[in-house]
Amino acid sequence: MKKITIALVGQPNVGKSHLANAISGSNLKIGNFAGVTVEKATAKLRTDDYAIEFIDLPGLYSLEDFSADEKVTKEFLKKGDYDLIVNVLDSTNLERNLMLTTELLELNKKIVLALNMDDEAVKEGININAQNMSKILSVPCIRVSSKTKYNIETLVDTIIDVHEKALIPSKLIYGSEVEDQLQTIARFLEEKHFTIEGLSYRQIAVGLLWQKREIYAIVHEHPLYVELQPILNNALGHVYMYCQCDEIDEVIHRQHAAFAKGLCTEVLSVSKIKAQSVTQKIDAVLIHKFLGLPIFVFLMWALFQLTFTLGQFPMDWIESGFGWLGETLGETIDNEALKSLIVDGIIAGVGSVLMFLPNIIILFLGIALLETTGYMSRAAFLLDGFFHKFGLHGKSFVPLVTGFGCSVPAYMAARTLKNKKDRLLTMFIIGFMSCGARLPVYVLFAGAFFDESIAGNVLFAIYIFGAILGLIAAKILRVTAFKGEDEPFVMEMPKYRLPSLKLLWFMVYSKSVLYLKKAGTFILLASMLIWFISSYPKNDVIEEEYGAKIEALQATQETQATDKEALTAQKDDTAQAQETAPSDDKVASAEADKEAPVADPKESAEEGTSVEDQIAALENEKHEKIMEQTYLGMAGKAVEPFFAPLGFDWKMGVATLSGLAAKEVIVSTLGVLYALGDEVSEDDASLRDIIKENISFASAMAFIVFVMVYLPCLAATAVFYKEAESLKHTVLLVLFTFATAWVLAFITYRVLLLFA
C-alpha cells in the first residue's frame, strides 16, 4: 500500500486531536519527537490503496513563536518528512485562524484546509463559502465537524486527490506596493536565470523581501547577490514607507492580517447574531470579579479531595497486591540475595510507583476535564494578577497544579510558557508543591505527633505552607537568578464545550503511560540501588553473634516450655491421686500442697512472653547494627554532621538520602533504621510510637519541612534536565532546593526549641 504522511497543523483549541480521532476511528498514540521531550500524537487510517498517518503537531499561533512545542512544530514543517499539510481552522474564529494559514501557504507545500466546528458555526449563524474560498486560494477548503463527523469522508478523499496531483502554488496576494516590489525582484531573478530547486521566482522574491534566513543563505553565496542587494534595499525602503513602519516582522504581520480580513469579507457571512452566547453567560459567573476566585478554589479543593480520598481504595489494593506478589515469589526463591533483590528491590520499587498511579490518574482526569471544557484558560486568567506579584505567569498555574500529583508531568506541562525565564522559574518552584509520594511521610509524622482529630488539618496546612513557600521562593528567584521583565499575559479563551470521552481517555491514558515510563524506570533503578547499598557489604560477624544470642534465648524458651509441661503433668498426677486417696490423706495432701512452692502459670506465661520480646529486640538490634555497616549506613554516618544542626540523627539523614529515589521509600527506610524491619507503613502504630520516642517534636517538624522542600526525586530531576536542556540549571536546582530545605529546617528546629 502507498503511504501518505499528514502534518496536522492548527492553532490551539481548534480540535486537531478530535479531528484525527474522527478521521482514523481509533485512539491516538502518544510518542516523542526524536531527540526532544516534546510529545507528538499519531493516528492511522487505511483505505483501499493508501495507509494514511496523521501526525498531530503541537498547536501554535505563528511560525515565528518561540515556545518549546512551537519550535518543534516549525522545525517539522520546514524539515520533516511528510507529504502534505492539513491546516485545521476554527470556523467560528476564521479571521484569527487564517493568520497561521497565510504563513503555511508561504511554505510552498501541498495543503488542505479543514474548516472544523462547522456545526457550531451554523448554530451561531456563521456561513463560510468553502467553494469560493478554494477558488481564491487555489487550495481545497472543506467544511467539517469532528464532533458530528460531517464531511469527514470528503476530507479524506480530498487529501488523497491533492497527494496524487502536482503541487499548485497558492494565490496569496499582498498589498499593491508589496506586490509591485515582489514583481520587480522576481523579474530580475528571471532575467538572470537564478533558480532554487522547488521554488518559483515569486516564492524566492517573497523569501528575500521577508528576509528569510534560509533563502538569504543560498543567495548570499552567489555572485548575483552584488547586483541584487541594491534592488532589495530599494524594495524594502518602498515597503517601509508604504506600511509606515521600519520593522519587517510588523510589515509581514500587517500584510497577513489584511489578507485574512479581506478573505473573510469575500467568503464569510453572518445571518444572525446572538445577544449573549452560552460561553458569555457561563463566564459571567466563573470569571466574575468577586465570585471567580472562590469558585476556582472550591473546584481545586474538590479535585484534591477526590484525588486523595477516591484514590485511596485502589492504592490499598495495589499495595496489597504487590505485597502478596512479593511473598508468593519470595517463597519460591531459595537464594537469599536474589530473593531480596526481586522482593525488596524490584517488586517494592515498581509497587511504590504503581501504588500512586490511581491518584495520578484522578488528578490527570480532573485537569483534562478542566482543559477540554475550556475552564483551564479562565483559571490562568483569574490567577495571573496574583501570580505576577510573585514574578510568575498566569500560565504557571497549570504545571504548579499538576505538581501536586507528580513533579514529572508538571515539568513537562511547563512547556506552555513561551518565555524561557518564566518556564525555568516555574520549574524551579514545582518541587514546593508536595507531590503524592510525600504523602506517606506526612501521614506518618502527623499521626505520630498530632491527635487524630486534627491530623487531617495538619496535612492540609503542610500542602498550603509548601505552596506559600514556593511563591516566596519565586519572588526571590525573580529578582536574583531570573531577572527580566514579565511577559504580558495573552491567552485564548476558547468556547466552553462538552468534553469528548475518547479524547479524555487518550489524554489520561497517554499521560499515565508517560508517567510510568519516565518515572517508573528511574525509580525502579534507584530503588534497586538503595536495596544494594542498604544490603551490602554483608557482615557475617554480626550475623553469627546475634544468631548465637537468639539461639540461646530460643533454647531457654524451649526449656521453660518443657518445665512448664512437666509441672502441669505433675499437678495432674497429684490431683488424680488425691481423688482416689482416703479423705484423711486428701486433707494431708492439701496441706502439703499449700506449703510446697508451686509455679504460677501467669508468671510462666509472662516469662515466656518476655523471652519472645527479647528475641524480637535482638532481631531488630541486629538489623540496626547490620545497617550501620552497609554502604548506606556509612553514608548516613558521613552526612550526619551536615544534618546535626537540624536535630537529625544519622538515621534521619539516611532516610533523606533514600528519599532521593522516591519519597515513599523514606517510610520503609525509617522502619529499617529504627529497628522495626522494612515491612512497615505510614499507618504502622509501632513505627509512630518509636518515632515519637526517638525523635523530638522540633526535629520531626524540621524533618517534615526538609522533605517538603528538597529535590522531589531522581526521576523528576532527570526530566527537569531534559526539559530545561541545561546542566547548569539542573545543578542550580539541586543546590537551591537542598540549601533552601536546610535553612528552613534549621529555622524550624531552632524556633521550636525555644518554645519546647
PDB file of C-alpha atoms in Angstrom, residues 18 29 54 102 181 245 247 266 292 363 395 414 509 512-513 517 539 546 621 638 647 652 658 714 721 728 737 756:
ATOM      1  CA  HIS A  18     -10.571  15.362  17.968  1.00  0.00           C
ATOM      2  CA  LYS A  29      -0.951   7.083  20.027  1.00  0.00           C
ATOM      3  CA  PHE A  54      -1.739  11.766  10.756  1.00  0.00           C
ATOM      4  CA  THR A 102      -1.095  32.658   5.456  1.00  0.00           C
ATOM      5  CA  GLN A 181       8.206  45.219  -5.294  1.00  0.00           C
ATOM      6  CA  CYS A 245       6.900  51.174   9.854  1.00  0.00           C
ATOM      7  CA  GLU A 247      10.289  46.505  11.127  1.00  0.00           C
ATOM      8  CA  GLU A 266     -15.281  37.559   0.495  1.00  0.00           C
ATOM      9  CA  GLY A 292     -14.371  33.833  40.203  1.00  0.00           C
ATOM     10  CA  LEU A 363      -5.641  14.218  39.022  1.00  0.00           C
ATOM     11  CA  LYS A 395       0.072  30.064  32.706  1.00  0.00           C
ATOM     12  CA  ALA A 414       5.703  23.957  31.856  1.00  0.00           C
ATOM     13  CA  TYR A 509      -4.033   7.164  29.230  1.00  0.00           C
ATOM     14  CA  SER A 512      -0.290   7.880  32.679  1.00  0.00           C
ATOM     15  CA  VAL A 513       1.832   5.775  30.340  1.00  0.00           C
ATOM     16  CA  LYS A 517       7.771   5.104  31.516  1.00  0.00           C
ATOM     17  CA  ASN A 539      28.675  -8.661  57.962  1.00  0.00           C
ATOM     18  CA  TYR A 546      23.297 -12.217  67.215  1.00  0.00           C
ATOM     19  CA  GLU A 621      19.058  -4.689  67.060  1.00  0.00           C
ATOM     20  CA  ALA A 638      29.252  10.600  56.794  1.00  0.00           C
ATOM     21  CA  GLY A 647      18.252  17.923  65.001  1.00  0.00           C
ATOM     22  CA  MET A 652      17.067  10.528  59.598  1.00  0.00           C
ATOM     23  CA  SER A 658      16.984   7.267  50.291  1.00  0.00           C
ATOM     24  CA  LEU A 714      15.901  11.415  40.783  1.00  0.00           C
ATOM     25  CA  TYR A 721      17.262  18.268  32.869  1.00  0.00           C
ATOM     26  CA  LYS A 728      23.857  24.414  34.715  1.00  0.00           C
ATOM     27  CA  THR A 737      16.429  23.016  46.858  1.00  0.00           C
ATOM     28  CA  ALA A 756       9.889  23.489  73.947  1.00  0.00           C
TER      29      ALA A 756
END
